[in-house]
Short mmCIF file of C-alpha atoms in Angstrom, two decimals:
data_model
loop_
_atom_site.label_atom_id
_atom_site.label_comp_id
_atom_site.label_asym_id
_atom_site.label_seq_id
_atom_site.Cartn_x
_atom_site.Cartn_y
_atom_site.Cartn_z
CA MET A 1 7.70 1.62 32.49
CA PRO A 2 5.36 0.86 29.64
CA MET A 3 1.60 1.21 30.17
CA GLY A 4 -0.56 -1.73 28.95
CA HIS A 5 -3.37 -3.87 29.42
CA THR A 6 -4.08 -7.86 29.61
CA ALA A 7 -4.45 -9.72 26.66
CA THR A 8 -7.87 -10.55 25.44
CA GLN A 9 -8.95 -13.15 22.87
CA GLN A 10 -11.42 -11.56 20.57
CA ALA A 11 -14.57 -13.26 19.28
CA ASP A 12 -13.79 -14.78 15.64
CA SER A 13 -10.22 -14.49 16.27
CA GLY A 14 -9.05 -18.05 15.99
CA GLY A 15 -7.73 -18.11 19.64
CA LEU A 16 -5.12 -15.37 18.64
CA THR A 17 -4.64 -12.70 21.43
CA VAL A 18 -3.13 -8.98 21.23
CA THR A 19 -1.97 -6.75 23.91
CA GLU A 20 -1.27 -2.92 23.42
CA HIS A 21 1.12 -0.84 25.47
CA ARG A 22 2.23 2.80 25.30
CA LEU A 23 5.69 4.03 26.27
CA ALA A 24 6.30 7.29 28.04
CA ASN A 25 7.53 8.77 24.60
CA GLY A 26 4.26 7.99 22.84
CA LEU A 27 5.47 4.60 20.93
CA ARG A 28 2.71 2.17 20.68
CA VAL A 29 3.48 -1.49 21.07
CA VAL A 30 1.52 -4.22 19.91
CA LEU A 31 2.43 -8.03 21.13
CA SER A 32 0.94 -11.18 19.91
CA GLU A 33 2.00 -14.19 21.38
CA ASP A 34 2.24 -17.56 18.96
CA HIS A 35 4.27 -20.49 19.70
CA LEU A 36 3.60 -22.45 16.61
CA THR A 37 6.97 -21.92 15.10
CA PRO A 38 10.43 -20.65 16.70
CA VAL A 39 10.19 -17.43 14.84
CA ALA A 40 9.31 -13.58 15.80
CA ALA A 41 8.35 -10.91 13.40
CA VAL A 42 9.12 -7.31 14.26
CA CYS A 43 7.10 -4.68 12.27
CA LEU A 44 7.22 -0.87 12.44
CA TRP A 45 4.68 1.39 10.74
CA TYR A 46 5.37 4.98 10.56
CA ASP A 47 2.43 7.44 10.08
CA VAL A 48 3.84 8.80 6.86
CA GLY A 49 3.48 8.27 3.24
CA SER A 50 3.31 10.45 -0.13
CA ARG A 51 0.06 12.04 0.89
CA HIS A 52 2.25 13.85 3.66
CA GLU A 53 4.86 15.30 1.03
CA ALA A 54 4.75 19.14 0.39
CA ALA A 55 4.37 20.25 -3.05
CA GLY A 56 7.58 20.16 -4.86
CA ARG A 57 8.93 17.38 -2.86
CA THR A 58 7.30 14.21 -4.11
CA GLY A 59 9.19 11.17 -3.58
CA LEU A 60 10.44 12.23 -0.22
CA ALA A 61 8.92 9.57 1.93
CA HIS A 62 10.08 6.73 -0.59
CA LEU A 63 13.67 8.22 -0.69
CA PHE A 64 13.70 8.38 3.18
CA GLU A 65 12.73 4.95 3.55
CA HIS A 66 15.83 3.96 1.66
CA LEU A 67 17.92 6.20 3.71
CA MET A 68 16.86 4.18 6.69
CA PHE A 69 18.88 1.23 5.63
CA GLN A 70 22.18 3.52 4.79
CA GLY A 71 23.24 3.29 8.46
CA SER A 72 22.80 4.76 11.85
CA ALA A 73 24.94 5.72 14.89
CA GLN A 74 25.96 2.32 15.58
CA VAL A 75 25.23 0.34 12.40
CA PRO A 76 27.40 2.03 9.57
CA GLY A 77 26.44 1.14 6.01
CA ASN A 78 24.60 -1.92 4.96
CA GLY A 79 25.26 -3.21 8.70
CA HIS A 80 21.26 -3.64 9.24
CA PHE A 81 20.97 -6.00 6.23
CA GLU A 82 24.20 -7.84 7.20
CA LEU A 83 23.21 -8.44 10.85
CA VAL A 84 19.66 -9.46 10.09
CA GLN A 85 20.66 -11.87 7.29
CA GLY A 86 23.65 -12.99 9.20
CA ALA A 87 21.26 -14.14 11.90
CA GLY A 88 19.10 -16.02 9.61
CA GLY A 89 16.39 -13.31 9.42
CA SER A 90 14.67 -11.44 6.46
CA LEU A 91 13.87 -7.93 6.16
CA ASN A 92 12.58 -5.01 3.93
CA GLY A 93 10.54 -1.85 3.95
CA THR A 94 7.86 -0.19 1.78
CA THR A 95 6.17 3.12 1.27
CA SER A 96 2.79 3.73 0.37
CA PHE A 97 0.28 6.71 0.18
CA GLU A 98 -0.47 6.43 3.87
CA ARG A 99 2.43 4.80 5.76
CA THR A 100 6.12 3.56 5.75
CA ASN A 101 6.86 0.10 7.08
CA TYR A 102 9.68 -1.69 8.12
CA PHE A 103 9.72 -5.54 9.13
CA GLU A 104 12.05 -8.18 10.10
CA THR A 105 11.37 -12.03 10.57
CA MET A 106 14.06 -13.70 12.85
CA PRO A 107 14.64 -16.78 14.57
CA ALA A 108 12.97 -16.08 17.92
CA HIS A 109 16.18 -16.34 19.84
CA GLN A 110 17.33 -13.32 17.69
CA LEU A 111 14.46 -11.13 18.36
CA GLU A 112 16.62 -8.81 20.70
CA LEU A 113 18.79 -8.04 17.74
CA ALA A 114 16.04 -6.93 15.59
CA LEU A 115 14.49 -4.54 18.09
CA TRP A 116 17.86 -3.16 18.86
CA LEU A 117 18.46 -2.40 15.24
CA GLU A 118 15.13 -0.65 14.63
CA ALA A 119 15.45 1.33 17.65
CA ASP A 120 18.80 2.50 16.74
CA ARG A 121 17.95 3.98 13.36
CA MET A 122 14.70 5.50 15.03
CA GLY A 123 16.88 7.15 17.66
CA SER A 124 20.21 7.95 16.05
CA LEU A 125 19.92 7.96 12.03
CA LEU A 126 20.40 11.71 11.83
CA THR A 127 23.98 11.32 13.50
CA ALA A 128 25.03 8.98 10.48
CA LEU A 129 22.88 10.72 7.69
CA ASP A 130 25.50 12.81 5.38
CA GLN A 131 25.55 13.94 1.92
CA GLU A 132 26.94 10.88 0.35
CA SER A 133 24.07 8.67 1.85
CA LEU A 134 21.50 10.99 0.43
CA ASP A 135 23.32 11.06 -2.97
CA ASN A 136 23.64 7.36 -3.29
CA GLN A 137 20.10 6.53 -2.28
CA ARG A 138 18.82 9.42 -4.58
CA ASP A 139 20.53 7.57 -7.57
CA VAL A 140 19.03 4.20 -6.53
CA VAL A 141 15.51 5.46 -6.22
CA LYS A 142 15.85 7.08 -9.59
CA ASN A 143 17.04 3.92 -11.17
CA GLU A 144 14.13 2.18 -9.58
CA ARG A 145 11.89 4.52 -11.40
CA ARG A 146 13.79 3.79 -14.79
CA GLN A 147 13.42 0.12 -14.20
CA ARG A 148 10.29 -0.66 -12.76
CA TYR A 149 8.12 2.29 -14.51
CA ASP A 150 9.53 4.61 -17.10
CA ASN A 151 10.98 1.82 -19.28
CA VAL A 152 8.48 -0.92 -18.87
CA PRO A 153 5.45 -1.45 -20.95
CA TYR A 154 2.38 0.06 -19.30
CA GLY A 155 4.76 1.18 -16.44
CA THR A 156 3.23 4.74 -15.98
CA ALA A 157 -0.44 3.67 -16.15
CA PHE A 158 -1.03 3.78 -12.45
CA GLU A 159 0.60 7.28 -11.96
CA ARG A 160 -1.35 8.38 -14.88
CA LEU A 161 -4.77 7.55 -13.57
CA THR A 162 -4.23 8.44 -10.01
CA ALA A 163 -3.38 11.85 -11.36
CA MET A 164 -6.61 11.85 -13.44
CA VAL A 165 -8.77 10.63 -10.59
CA TYR A 166 -7.23 12.96 -7.66
CA PRO A 167 -6.94 16.40 -8.98
CA GLU A 168 -4.02 18.88 -9.08
CA GLY A 169 -3.12 19.74 -5.51
CA HIS A 170 -4.74 16.79 -3.93
CA PRO A 171 -2.57 14.91 -1.53
CA TYR A 172 -3.35 11.57 -3.44
CA HIS A 173 -2.58 13.20 -6.97
CA HIS A 174 1.01 11.99 -6.84
CA THR A 175 2.21 8.33 -6.24
CA PRO A 176 5.14 7.45 -3.84
CA ILE A 177 7.94 7.00 -6.27
CA GLY A 178 8.17 10.72 -6.96
CA SER A 179 9.54 12.70 -9.97
CA MET A 180 13.07 12.97 -11.22
CA ALA A 181 13.01 16.84 -10.84
CA HIS A 182 11.69 16.56 -7.27
CA LEU A 183 14.27 13.70 -6.15
CA ASP A 184 17.16 15.86 -7.67
CA ALA A 185 15.68 19.09 -5.45
CA ALA A 186 15.81 17.15 -2.34
CA SER A 187 18.45 18.80 0.13
CA LEU A 188 20.26 17.02 3.11
CA GLU A 189 18.21 19.50 5.28
CA ASP A 190 14.90 18.59 3.48
CA ALA A 191 15.80 14.90 4.69
CA ARG A 192 16.67 15.61 8.14
CA ALA A 193 13.82 17.80 8.62
CA PHE A 194 11.75 15.18 7.18
CA PHE A 195 13.15 12.69 9.71
CA ARG A 196 12.39 15.02 12.66
CA THR A 197 8.92 15.60 11.85
CA TYR A 198 7.83 11.92 11.15
CA TYR A 199 10.14 9.45 12.55
CA ALA A 200 9.33 9.99 16.11
CA PRO A 201 8.21 7.52 18.70
CA GLY A 202 4.61 9.11 18.97
CA ASN A 203 4.37 8.59 15.23
CA ALA A 204 4.72 5.08 15.18
CA VAL A 205 3.42 1.48 16.08
CA LEU A 206 5.66 -1.25 16.86
CA ALA A 207 4.09 -4.99 16.55
CA VAL A 208 6.27 -8.05 17.57
CA VAL A 209 4.43 -11.43 16.85
CA GLY A 210 5.54 -14.92 17.18
CA ASP A 211 7.39 -17.29 19.59
CA ILE A 212 7.89 -14.49 22.40
CA ASP A 213 7.82 -14.01 26.06
CA PRO A 214 5.66 -10.83 26.11
CA GLU A 215 7.12 -9.53 29.51
CA ARG A 216 10.80 -10.04 28.21
CA THR A 217 10.03 -8.44 24.73
CA LEU A 218 8.51 -5.42 26.42
CA GLY A 219 11.36 -5.19 28.69
CA TRP A 220 13.58 -5.10 25.51
CA VAL A 221 11.47 -2.58 23.80
CA GLU A 222 11.52 -0.34 26.80
CA LYS A 223 15.33 -0.56 26.98
CA TYR A 224 15.81 0.00 23.29
CA PHE A 225 13.03 2.58 22.46
CA GLY A 226 12.35 4.13 25.76
CA THR A 227 15.15 6.46 25.76
CA ILE A 228 14.22 8.13 22.46
CA PRO A 229 12.88 11.46 23.04
CA ALA A 230 9.15 12.34 22.43
CA HIS A 231 8.80 14.61 19.62
CA ASP A 232 5.43 16.04 18.33
CA ALA A 233 5.92 18.31 15.62
CA LYS A 234 3.81 16.54 12.70
CA PRO A 235 1.37 18.68 10.87
CA ALA A 236 -2.07 17.50 10.42
CA PRO A 237 -2.25 15.75 6.67
CA ARG A 238 -3.94 17.77 4.04
CA ASP A 239 -7.64 17.05 3.63
CA GLY A 240 -8.18 14.36 1.01
CA SER A 241 -12.06 14.33 0.75
CA LEU A 242 -13.55 14.43 -2.85
CA PRO A 243 -17.21 14.00 -3.99
CA ASP A 244 -18.23 10.36 -4.23
CA VAL A 245 -18.09 10.57 -8.13
CA VAL A 246 -15.77 12.39 -10.53
CA GLY A 247 -18.88 13.74 -12.37
CA ARG A 248 -17.40 13.03 -15.91
CA GLU A 249 -15.50 10.50 -17.72
CA VAL A 250 -11.83 11.42 -18.12
CA ARG A 251 -9.98 9.76 -20.94
CA GLU A 252 -6.45 9.74 -22.43
CA VAL A 253 -5.10 7.75 -25.28
CA VAL A 254 -1.44 7.03 -24.84
CA ARG A 255 0.55 5.67 -27.91
CA GLU A 256 3.63 3.73 -26.71
CA ASP A 257 5.74 0.73 -27.51
CA VAL A 258 3.51 -1.69 -25.73
CA PRO A 259 2.87 -5.37 -26.73
CA SER A 260 -0.74 -4.99 -27.21
CA ARG A 261 -3.58 -2.56 -27.01
CA ALA A 262 -5.01 -2.12 -23.59
CA LEU A 263 -8.06 -0.68 -21.57
CA MET A 264 -7.43 0.58 -18.17
CA ALA A 265 -9.56 2.55 -15.87
CA ALA A 266 -9.84 3.72 -12.29
CA TYR A 267 -13.08 4.66 -10.44
CA ARG A 268 -13.53 6.28 -7.18
CA LEU A 269 -14.88 4.03 -4.36
CA PRO A 270 -15.78 4.14 -0.71
CA HIS A 271 -13.09 4.93 1.76
CA ASP A 272 -11.56 2.08 3.68
CA GLY A 273 -13.02 0.86 7.18
CA THR A 274 -16.58 1.52 5.96
CA ARG A 275 -19.38 -1.38 5.07
CA GLU A 276 -19.69 0.33 1.65
CA SER A 277 -15.74 -0.34 1.05
CA ASP A 278 -16.21 -4.10 1.86
CA ALA A 279 -19.15 -4.15 -0.35
CA ALA A 280 -17.13 -2.73 -3.10
CA ASP A 281 -14.33 -5.21 -2.73
CA LEU A 282 -16.83 -8.06 -3.27
CA ALA A 283 -18.28 -6.32 -6.26
CA LEU A 284 -14.82 -5.92 -7.77
CA THR A 285 -13.89 -9.71 -6.95
CA VAL A 286 -16.99 -11.05 -8.72
CA LEU A 287 -16.62 -8.79 -11.48
CA GLY A 288 -12.71 -9.08 -11.99
CA GLY A 289 -11.13 -11.32 -9.33
CA GLY A 290 -9.65 -14.10 -10.98
CA GLU A 291 -10.41 -16.63 -13.58
CA SER A 292 -13.93 -17.32 -12.18
CA SER A 293 -15.04 -13.62 -12.53
CA ARG A 294 -17.69 -12.12 -15.15
CA LEU A 295 -15.15 -10.06 -16.95
CA HIS A 296 -12.64 -13.09 -17.32
CA ASN A 297 -15.52 -15.30 -18.63
CA ARG A 298 -16.78 -12.66 -20.93
CA LEU A 299 -13.72 -11.17 -22.41
CA VAL A 300 -11.05 -13.90 -22.18
CA ARG A 301 -13.27 -17.37 -22.17
CA ARG A 302 -16.29 -16.30 -24.35
CA ASP A 303 -15.38 -13.30 -26.59
CA ARG A 304 -11.85 -14.05 -26.76
CA THR A 305 -11.18 -10.31 -27.05
CA ALA A 306 -8.76 -10.02 -24.27
CA VAL A 307 -5.70 -12.15 -22.84
CA ALA A 308 -6.34 -11.02 -19.39
CA ALA A 309 -9.11 -9.08 -17.53
CA GLY A 310 -8.92 -7.96 -13.82
CA PHE A 311 -10.47 -5.63 -11.55
CA GLY A 312 -8.95 -4.87 -8.07
CA LEU A 313 -9.44 -2.43 -4.98
CA LEU A 314 -6.88 -0.29 -3.62
CA ARG A 315 -8.04 0.72 -0.49
CA LEU A 316 -7.44 4.20 1.12
CA THR A 317 -8.35 5.82 4.41
CA GLY A 318 -7.65 9.60 3.74
CA ALA A 319 -9.14 9.67 0.49
CA PRO A 320 -11.70 7.58 -1.88
CA SER A 321 -10.49 4.28 -2.52
CA LEU A 322 -9.50 3.20 -6.02
CA GLY A 323 -11.02 0.54 -8.04
CA TRP A 324 -8.57 -0.42 -10.80
CA LEU A 325 -9.75 -2.15 -14.16
CA ASP A 326 -6.95 -3.64 -16.15
CA VAL A 327 -7.88 -5.55 -19.57
CA LYS A 328 -5.19 -6.59 -22.27
CA ALA A 329 -6.66 -6.80 -25.64
CA SER A 330 -6.22 -10.01 -28.03
CA GLY A 331 -4.09 -9.35 -31.25
CA GLY A 332 -6.09 -7.03 -33.62
CA VAL A 333 -8.77 -6.16 -31.41
CA GLU A 334 -10.17 -2.70 -30.91
CA VAL A 335 -10.16 -1.37 -27.46
CA SER A 336 -13.73 0.16 -28.38
CA ALA A 337 -15.12 -3.49 -28.50
CA ILE A 338 -13.72 -4.35 -25.27
CA GLU A 339 -15.12 -1.29 -23.54
CA ALA A 340 -18.43 -2.01 -24.72
CA ALA A 341 -18.42 -5.22 -23.42
CA VAL A 342 -17.22 -4.07 -20.12
CA ASP A 343 -19.87 -1.47 -20.02
CA GLU A 344 -22.40 -3.89 -20.86
CA GLU A 345 -21.40 -6.38 -17.98
CA LEU A 346 -21.12 -3.43 -15.38
CA ALA A 347 -24.68 -2.27 -16.25
CA ARG A 348 -25.96 -5.69 -16.15
CA PHE A 349 -24.51 -6.09 -12.56
CA ALA A 350 -25.73 -2.70 -11.37
CA GLU A 351 -29.41 -3.90 -12.33
CA GLU A 352 -29.11 -7.39 -11.07
CA GLY A 353 -26.30 -7.55 -8.51
CA PRO A 354 -24.45 -10.91 -7.81
CA THR A 355 -25.94 -14.24 -7.63
CA ALA A 356 -26.02 -16.27 -4.59
CA GLU A 357 -23.20 -18.58 -6.01
CA GLU A 358 -20.94 -15.50 -6.87
CA MET A 359 -21.40 -13.82 -3.30
CA GLU A 360 -20.32 -17.25 -1.80
CA ARG A 361 -17.61 -17.65 -3.86
CA ALA A 362 -16.44 -13.90 -3.33
CA GLN A 363 -16.85 -14.02 0.32
CA ALA A 364 -14.74 -17.09 0.59
CA GLN A 365 -11.95 -15.48 -1.29
CA LEU A 366 -11.76 -12.50 0.68
CA GLU A 367 -11.79 -14.72 3.66
CA ARG A 368 -8.93 -16.85 2.38
CA GLU A 369 -6.86 -13.84 1.68
CA TRP A 370 -7.47 -12.64 5.23
CA LEU A 371 -6.52 -15.99 6.63
CA ASP A 372 -3.30 -15.99 4.36
CA ARG A 373 -2.20 -12.67 5.76
CA LEU A 374 -2.74 -13.93 9.32
CA ALA A 375 -1.28 -17.18 8.86
CA THR A 376 2.41 -15.89 8.93
CA VAL A 377 3.87 -13.95 11.84
CA GLY A 378 5.11 -11.45 9.43
CA GLY A 379 1.55 -10.95 7.83
CA ARG A 380 -0.11 -10.72 11.27
CA ALA A 381 2.46 -8.37 12.38
CA ASP A 382 1.88 -5.85 9.43
CA GLU A 383 -2.17 -6.09 9.66
CA LEU A 384 -2.02 -5.33 13.55
CA CYS A 385 0.12 -2.24 12.52
CA ARG A 386 -2.29 -1.41 9.81
CA PHE A 387 -5.53 -1.53 11.94
CA ALA A 388 -3.53 0.38 14.66
CA VAL A 389 -2.12 3.21 12.53
CA LEU A 390 -5.31 3.65 9.97
CA PHE A 391 -8.21 2.64 12.43
CA GLY A 392 -6.83 3.18 15.95
CA ASP A 393 -7.22 -0.38 17.10
CA PRO A 394 -4.91 -3.23 16.18
CA ARG A 395 -7.72 -6.05 17.45
CA LEU A 396 -9.66 -5.22 14.51
CA ALA A 397 -7.33 -6.92 12.55
CA LEU A 398 -8.46 -10.29 13.88
CA THR A 399 -11.99 -9.78 13.17
CA ALA A 400 -11.96 -7.55 9.99
CA VAL A 401 -13.09 -10.22 7.62
CA ARG A 402 -16.49 -10.60 9.50
CA ARG A 403 -17.57 -7.37 7.92
CA ALA A 404 -17.18 -8.65 4.62
CA LEU A 405 -19.04 -11.84 5.44
CA ASP A 406 -22.01 -9.70 6.78
CA VAL A 407 -22.27 -7.90 3.48
CA THR A 408 -25.45 -8.57 1.62
CA ALA A 409 -25.97 -9.06 -2.36
CA GLU A 410 -28.08 -5.83 -2.35
CA GLU A 411 -25.36 -3.79 -0.67
CA VAL A 412 -23.10 -5.15 -3.44
CA ARG A 413 -25.37 -4.27 -6.22
CA ALA A 414 -25.89 -0.85 -4.75
CA VAL A 415 -22.21 0.29 -4.50
CA ALA A 416 -21.70 -0.84 -8.04
CA ALA A 417 -24.77 1.02 -9.31
CA ALA A 418 -23.60 4.17 -7.45
CA ARG A 419 -19.92 3.96 -8.52
CA LEU A 420 -19.17 1.90 -11.32
CA ARG A 421 -20.46 4.34 -13.91
CA PRO A 422 -18.97 5.96 -16.74
CA ASP A 423 -18.90 9.56 -15.13
CA ASN A 424 -16.98 8.10 -12.18
CA ARG A 425 -13.98 6.99 -13.92
CA ALA A 426 -10.48 7.71 -15.61
CA VAL A 427 -9.74 5.97 -18.78
CA LEU A 428 -6.56 5.25 -20.33
CA VAL A 429 -6.29 3.34 -24.03
CA TYR A 430 -3.26 2.17 -25.10
CA GLU A 431 -2.35 1.89 -28.44
CA PRO A 432 0.80 0.19 -29.71
CA VAL A 433 3.49 2.03 -31.80
CA PRO A 434 7.12 1.59 -32.49
CA ALA A 435 9.38 2.73 -30.01
CA ALA A 436 10.96 5.48 -32.16
CA ASP A 437 7.40 7.13 -32.39
CA THR A 438 5.98 7.36 -28.61
CA ALA A 439 3.97 10.25 -27.77
CA PRO A 440 0.59 10.81 -25.79
CA ASP A 441 -2.18 11.41 -27.84
CA THR A 442 -2.82 14.43 -26.01
CA PRO A 443 -0.53 17.15 -24.80
CA ASP A 444 -2.76 17.63 -21.60
CA GLY A 445 -1.76 14.13 -20.10
CA PRO A 446 -0.95 13.88 -16.27
CA PRO A 447 2.35 15.30 -15.20
CA ALA A 448 5.28 13.14 -15.09
CA ASP A 449 5.79 13.74 -11.23
CA ALA A 450 3.94 10.65 -9.79
CA SER A 451 4.87 7.11 -9.68
CA ALA A 452 3.42 3.70 -10.97
CA ALA A 453 2.88 1.92 -7.80
CA ALA A 454 0.97 2.40 -4.80
CA ASP A 455 3.23 0.44 -2.44
CA GLU A 456 6.99 0.98 -3.27
CA GLU A 457 9.31 -1.77 -2.28
CA GLY A 458 12.26 -0.24 -0.52
CA GLU A 459 15.37 -2.63 -0.37
CA PRO A 460 18.32 -0.40 -1.64
CA ALA A 461 21.38 -1.91 -3.58
CA GLN A 462 23.65 -3.37 -1.24
#
């Protein structure tokens, strides 16, 4: 039988409770009971993402996410979609640098179906995985790359900046979508080996949240997942540590058929899970988090040199996080004028820090986002999995916002002064040219084997 402990209500958790259990095969199970609405969410995180991929096999984690929807021993073809949607539920999966997740939200009385489906593909996908399925989903992923990244304006910006901030050979140098060449090179045995290595009970966390009976739910989990053999062959992830700052500005001019000039930049920021990361999140919120932010007010409202200006944080645990600046220029405005204004605002912020009003507004914004995630059973299940996989304790999901609310204005100023500097960034300058005359300004641009998104939506064609 599964081992577990009694539910405990965390301080500042809004009355939410969490229990954690572990099956004999290593699967961690997190349950959170909530009878507000008659729905239940199932979320399964596997501790595998693009950072775990071997050289020459980028995109395999994302490709395999698609393969998980292509049938298992008892559910052929698109049966997973058909059964969930036919029962009134919704589902999907995504891949990021650090994990792959699968999730369903179901009417509460259909919870057993979702658990059976997830267990069937965890335990038996290899029996259904064949060359036809691999070729089919390889084509789907390649077409996804064309439609979402290669053939849309600014589509490859994220992969370019990622490759510039994280050096060649670093596990975060490439992003989850993968390169066309590596996708073509993936063999059926590559896919099978990937499944055997990473899709094991001991490398996963299952969260079930909503209108559930915990004892009955745990019984279903044991019934369907408990017979899956344990398997522990996962290699340790490659070291993602880097200096706090890049040490110089890395710059590239991209000449493409885009609607307007653009300035994009990426900064190395503190690892997720640290107080410094929360301070960095607040700094970027004050500087570029919405229409009340400093950069929006300066560039869009006052100077009218830009039509959009934003600054956001991609939180990472196994490598420095990424601060992402994105400014689209107004017609005819040179990027140099925008960049000068951005640097002026960053320097002023590093010197003065946020005002009391800005701190209150930024902390309220982060708190609202946190509450929004926990307000739905699906969002809460995902957060419980996230904190279990990345930080070892799902309960932290219920109190995580407290750290951000405790950060001081001086800490926000200090992290901005230390990290939001010209010698700690990669810069892309987009210059519009006709479609027939697109080429990068320099031949030394990043390789074309990384993707344009940190979190790849994985719903395959049906």
